[in-house]
Short mmCIF file of C-alpha atoms in Angstrom, two decimals:
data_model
loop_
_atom_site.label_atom_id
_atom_site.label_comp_id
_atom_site.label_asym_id
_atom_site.label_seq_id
_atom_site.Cartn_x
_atom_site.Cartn_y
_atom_site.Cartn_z
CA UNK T 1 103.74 87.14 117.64
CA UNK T 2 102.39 84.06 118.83
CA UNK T 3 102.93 85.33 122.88
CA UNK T 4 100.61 88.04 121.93
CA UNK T 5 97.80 85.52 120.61
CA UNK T 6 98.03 83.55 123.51
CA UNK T 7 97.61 85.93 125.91
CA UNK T 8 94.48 87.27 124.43
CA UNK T 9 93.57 83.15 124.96
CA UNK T 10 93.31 82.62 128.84
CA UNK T 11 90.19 83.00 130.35
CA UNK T 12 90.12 83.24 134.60
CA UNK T 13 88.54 79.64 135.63
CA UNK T 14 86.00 79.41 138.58
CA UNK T 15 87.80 76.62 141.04
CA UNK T 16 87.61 76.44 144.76
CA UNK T 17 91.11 77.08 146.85
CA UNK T 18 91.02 74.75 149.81
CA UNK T 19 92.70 75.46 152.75
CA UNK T 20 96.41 75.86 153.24
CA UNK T 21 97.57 72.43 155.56
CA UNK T 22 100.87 71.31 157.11
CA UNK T 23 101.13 67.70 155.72
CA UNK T 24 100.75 65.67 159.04
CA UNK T 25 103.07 62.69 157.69
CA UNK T 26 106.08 64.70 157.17
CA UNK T 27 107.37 67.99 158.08
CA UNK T 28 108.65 70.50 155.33
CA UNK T 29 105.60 69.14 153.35
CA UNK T 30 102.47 71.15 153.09
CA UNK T 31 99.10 70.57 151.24
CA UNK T 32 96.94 72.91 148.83
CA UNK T 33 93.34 71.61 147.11
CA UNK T 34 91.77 72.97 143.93
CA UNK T 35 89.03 71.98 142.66
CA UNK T 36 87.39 72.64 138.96
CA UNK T 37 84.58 71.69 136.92
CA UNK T 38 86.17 69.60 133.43
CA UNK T 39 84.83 71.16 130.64
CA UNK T 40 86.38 69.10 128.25
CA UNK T 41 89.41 66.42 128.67
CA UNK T 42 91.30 68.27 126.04
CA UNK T 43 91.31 71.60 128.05
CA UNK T 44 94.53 73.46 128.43
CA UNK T 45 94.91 74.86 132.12
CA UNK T 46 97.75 76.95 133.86
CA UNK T 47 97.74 77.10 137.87
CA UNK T 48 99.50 80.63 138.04
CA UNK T 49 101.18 81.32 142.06
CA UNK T 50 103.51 83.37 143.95
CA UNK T 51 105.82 81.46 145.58
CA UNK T 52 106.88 82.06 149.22
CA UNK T 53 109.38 79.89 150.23
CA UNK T 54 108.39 76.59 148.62
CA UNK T 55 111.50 74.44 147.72
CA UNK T 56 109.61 72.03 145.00
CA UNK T 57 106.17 71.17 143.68
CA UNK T 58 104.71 68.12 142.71
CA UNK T 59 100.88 67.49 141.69
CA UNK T 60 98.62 64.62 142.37
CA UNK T 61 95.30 63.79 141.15
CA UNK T 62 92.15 62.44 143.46
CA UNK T 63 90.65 59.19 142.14
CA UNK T 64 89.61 56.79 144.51
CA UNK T 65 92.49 57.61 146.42
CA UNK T 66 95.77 60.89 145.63
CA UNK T 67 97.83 59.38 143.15
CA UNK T 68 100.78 61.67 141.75
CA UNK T 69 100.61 63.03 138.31
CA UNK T 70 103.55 65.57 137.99
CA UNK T 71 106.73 64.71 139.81
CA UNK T 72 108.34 67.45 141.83
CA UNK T 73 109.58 70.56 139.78
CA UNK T 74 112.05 73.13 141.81
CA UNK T 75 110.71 76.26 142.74
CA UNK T 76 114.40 78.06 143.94
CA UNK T 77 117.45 76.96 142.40
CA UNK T 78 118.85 76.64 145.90
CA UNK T 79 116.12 75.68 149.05
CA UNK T 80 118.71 77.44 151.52
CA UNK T 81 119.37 80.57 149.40
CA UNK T 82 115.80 83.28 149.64
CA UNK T 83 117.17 85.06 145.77
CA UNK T 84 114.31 83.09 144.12
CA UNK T 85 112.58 82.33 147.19
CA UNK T 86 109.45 85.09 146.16
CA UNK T 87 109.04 84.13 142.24
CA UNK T 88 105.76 83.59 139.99
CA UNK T 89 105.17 79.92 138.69
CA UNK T 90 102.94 79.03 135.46
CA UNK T 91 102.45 75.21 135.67
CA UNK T 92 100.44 74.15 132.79
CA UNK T 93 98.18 70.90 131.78
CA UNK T 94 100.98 69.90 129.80
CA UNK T 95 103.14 69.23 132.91
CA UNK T 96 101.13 66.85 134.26
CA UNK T 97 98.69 63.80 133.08
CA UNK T 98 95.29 64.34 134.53
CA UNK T 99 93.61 60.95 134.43
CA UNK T 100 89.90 58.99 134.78
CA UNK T 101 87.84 63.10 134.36
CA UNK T 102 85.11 63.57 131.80
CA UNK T 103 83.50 66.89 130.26
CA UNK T 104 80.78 68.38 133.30
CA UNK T 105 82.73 66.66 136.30
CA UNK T 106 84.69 67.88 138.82
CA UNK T 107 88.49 67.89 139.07
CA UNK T 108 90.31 67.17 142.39
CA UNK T 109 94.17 67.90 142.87
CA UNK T 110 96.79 68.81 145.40
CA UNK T 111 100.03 70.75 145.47
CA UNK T 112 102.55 69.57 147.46
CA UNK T 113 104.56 71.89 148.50
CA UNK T 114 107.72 70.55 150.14
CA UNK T 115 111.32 72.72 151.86
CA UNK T 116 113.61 70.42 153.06
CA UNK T 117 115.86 73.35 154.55
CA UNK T 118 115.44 74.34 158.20
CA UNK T 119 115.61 77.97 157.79
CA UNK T 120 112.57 79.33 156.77
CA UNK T 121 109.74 78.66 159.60
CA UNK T 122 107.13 79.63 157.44
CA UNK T 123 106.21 78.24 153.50
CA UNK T 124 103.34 78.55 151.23
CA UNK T 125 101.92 79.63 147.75
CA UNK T 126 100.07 83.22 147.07
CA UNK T 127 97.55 84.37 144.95
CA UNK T 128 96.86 80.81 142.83
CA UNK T 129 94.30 81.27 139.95
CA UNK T 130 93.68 78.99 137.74
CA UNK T 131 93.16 79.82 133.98
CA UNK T 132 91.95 77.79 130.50
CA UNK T 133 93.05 78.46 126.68
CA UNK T 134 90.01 79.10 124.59
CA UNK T 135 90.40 79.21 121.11
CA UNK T 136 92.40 78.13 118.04
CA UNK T 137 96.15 78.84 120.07
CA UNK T 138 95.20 75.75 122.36
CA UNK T 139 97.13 73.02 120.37
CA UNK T 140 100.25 75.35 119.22
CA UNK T 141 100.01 76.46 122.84
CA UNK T 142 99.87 72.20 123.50
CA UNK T 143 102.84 71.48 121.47
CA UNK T 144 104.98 74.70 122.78
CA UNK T 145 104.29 73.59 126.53
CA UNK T 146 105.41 70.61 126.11
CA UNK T 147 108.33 71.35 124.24
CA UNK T 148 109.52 73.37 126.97
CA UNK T 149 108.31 70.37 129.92
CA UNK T 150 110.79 67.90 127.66
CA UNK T 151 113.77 71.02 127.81
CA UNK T 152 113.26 70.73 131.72
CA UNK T 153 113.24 67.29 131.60
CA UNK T 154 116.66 67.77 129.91
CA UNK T 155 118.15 70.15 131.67
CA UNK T 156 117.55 68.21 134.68
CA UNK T 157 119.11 65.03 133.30
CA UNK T 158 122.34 67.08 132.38
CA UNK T 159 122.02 67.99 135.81
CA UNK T 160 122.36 64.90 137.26
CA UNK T 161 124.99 63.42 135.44
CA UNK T 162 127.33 66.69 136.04
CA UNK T 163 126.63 66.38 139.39
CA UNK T 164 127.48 62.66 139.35
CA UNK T 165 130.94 63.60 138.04
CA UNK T 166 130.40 62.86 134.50
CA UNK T 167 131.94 64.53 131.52
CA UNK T 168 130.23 67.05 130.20
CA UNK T 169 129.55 64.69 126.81
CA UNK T 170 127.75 62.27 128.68
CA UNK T 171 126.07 65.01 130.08
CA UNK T 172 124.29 65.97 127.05
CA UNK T 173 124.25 62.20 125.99
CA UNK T 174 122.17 61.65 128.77
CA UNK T 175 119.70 65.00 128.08
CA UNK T 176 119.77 63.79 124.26
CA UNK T 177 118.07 60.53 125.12
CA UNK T 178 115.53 61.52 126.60
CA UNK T 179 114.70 63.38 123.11
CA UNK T 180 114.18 59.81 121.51
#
């Protein structure tokens, strides 16, 4: 099936881990570099971690300046509860809009890694490696990534509007328009 093919499609990617750093500006926030060389704007890649305690992640992008490119995306369903607390993470390309990077030059982003509950002293990512699609998967991979980045999107929206004390048909109202 067309998990198989994929998987045969990632290649390991060379990129430089910075180091791990408590965000000065705000506590429950922490900081993680990576740094790879573009080889083309239309490359797929997946930052693959093992979570430790992170609540959320968001990415942003350095050009002239960190600007955010991905908006936060939960890590644990609950940032007090540790049941999810320890779980792998694929975020792909897809996610996020990489801007201003051409073929040969470097790319500069950050996680941001933020727990807004009190309990756990210590929070961080494991074992990130970065990876690329080669081949002829890359744009079915494309269009199944994002397919799943819009159901998110979704979800999230029905979320917010159960939690807001709506009726479960505006719930899905409000997930079905973001599909338009």
């Amino acid at each position: 099936g067309l998990a198989m093919a994929v998987q045969r499609s990632w290649v390991p990617l060379e990129a430089v881990v910075g180091v791990w750093e408590i965000s000065p500006f705000c506590s429950g926030k922490a900081l993680l570099e990576l740094v790879w060389k573009c080889r083309s704007a239309a490359d797929v890649v997946c930052i693959v971690f093992k979570n430790r305690y992170c609540a959320s992640v968001s990415i942003e992008q350095f050009v002239n300046g960190w600007t955010q490119v991905m908006k936060p995306v939960p890590l644990m369903e609950d940032s007090h509860c540790e049941l999810d607390a320890q779980r792998w993470h694929c975020l792909c390309s897809s996610e996020w809009r990489l801007t201003h990077f051409r073929a040969g030059e470097d790319v500069k982003i950050r996680l941001v890694l933020c727990q807004s509950s009190g309990l756990w002293d210590d929070f961080s990512v494991q074992r990130v490696s970065l990876y690329r699609l080669e081949g002829s998967d890359r744009d079915q991979f494309q269009k199944q990534s994002e397919a799943i980045g819009l159901f998110r999107r979704c979800k999230e929206a029905a979320a917010k509007h159960a939690q807001a004390g709506s009726s479960p048909a505006a719930s899905v109202i409000a997930a079905v328009e973001l599909l338009q």
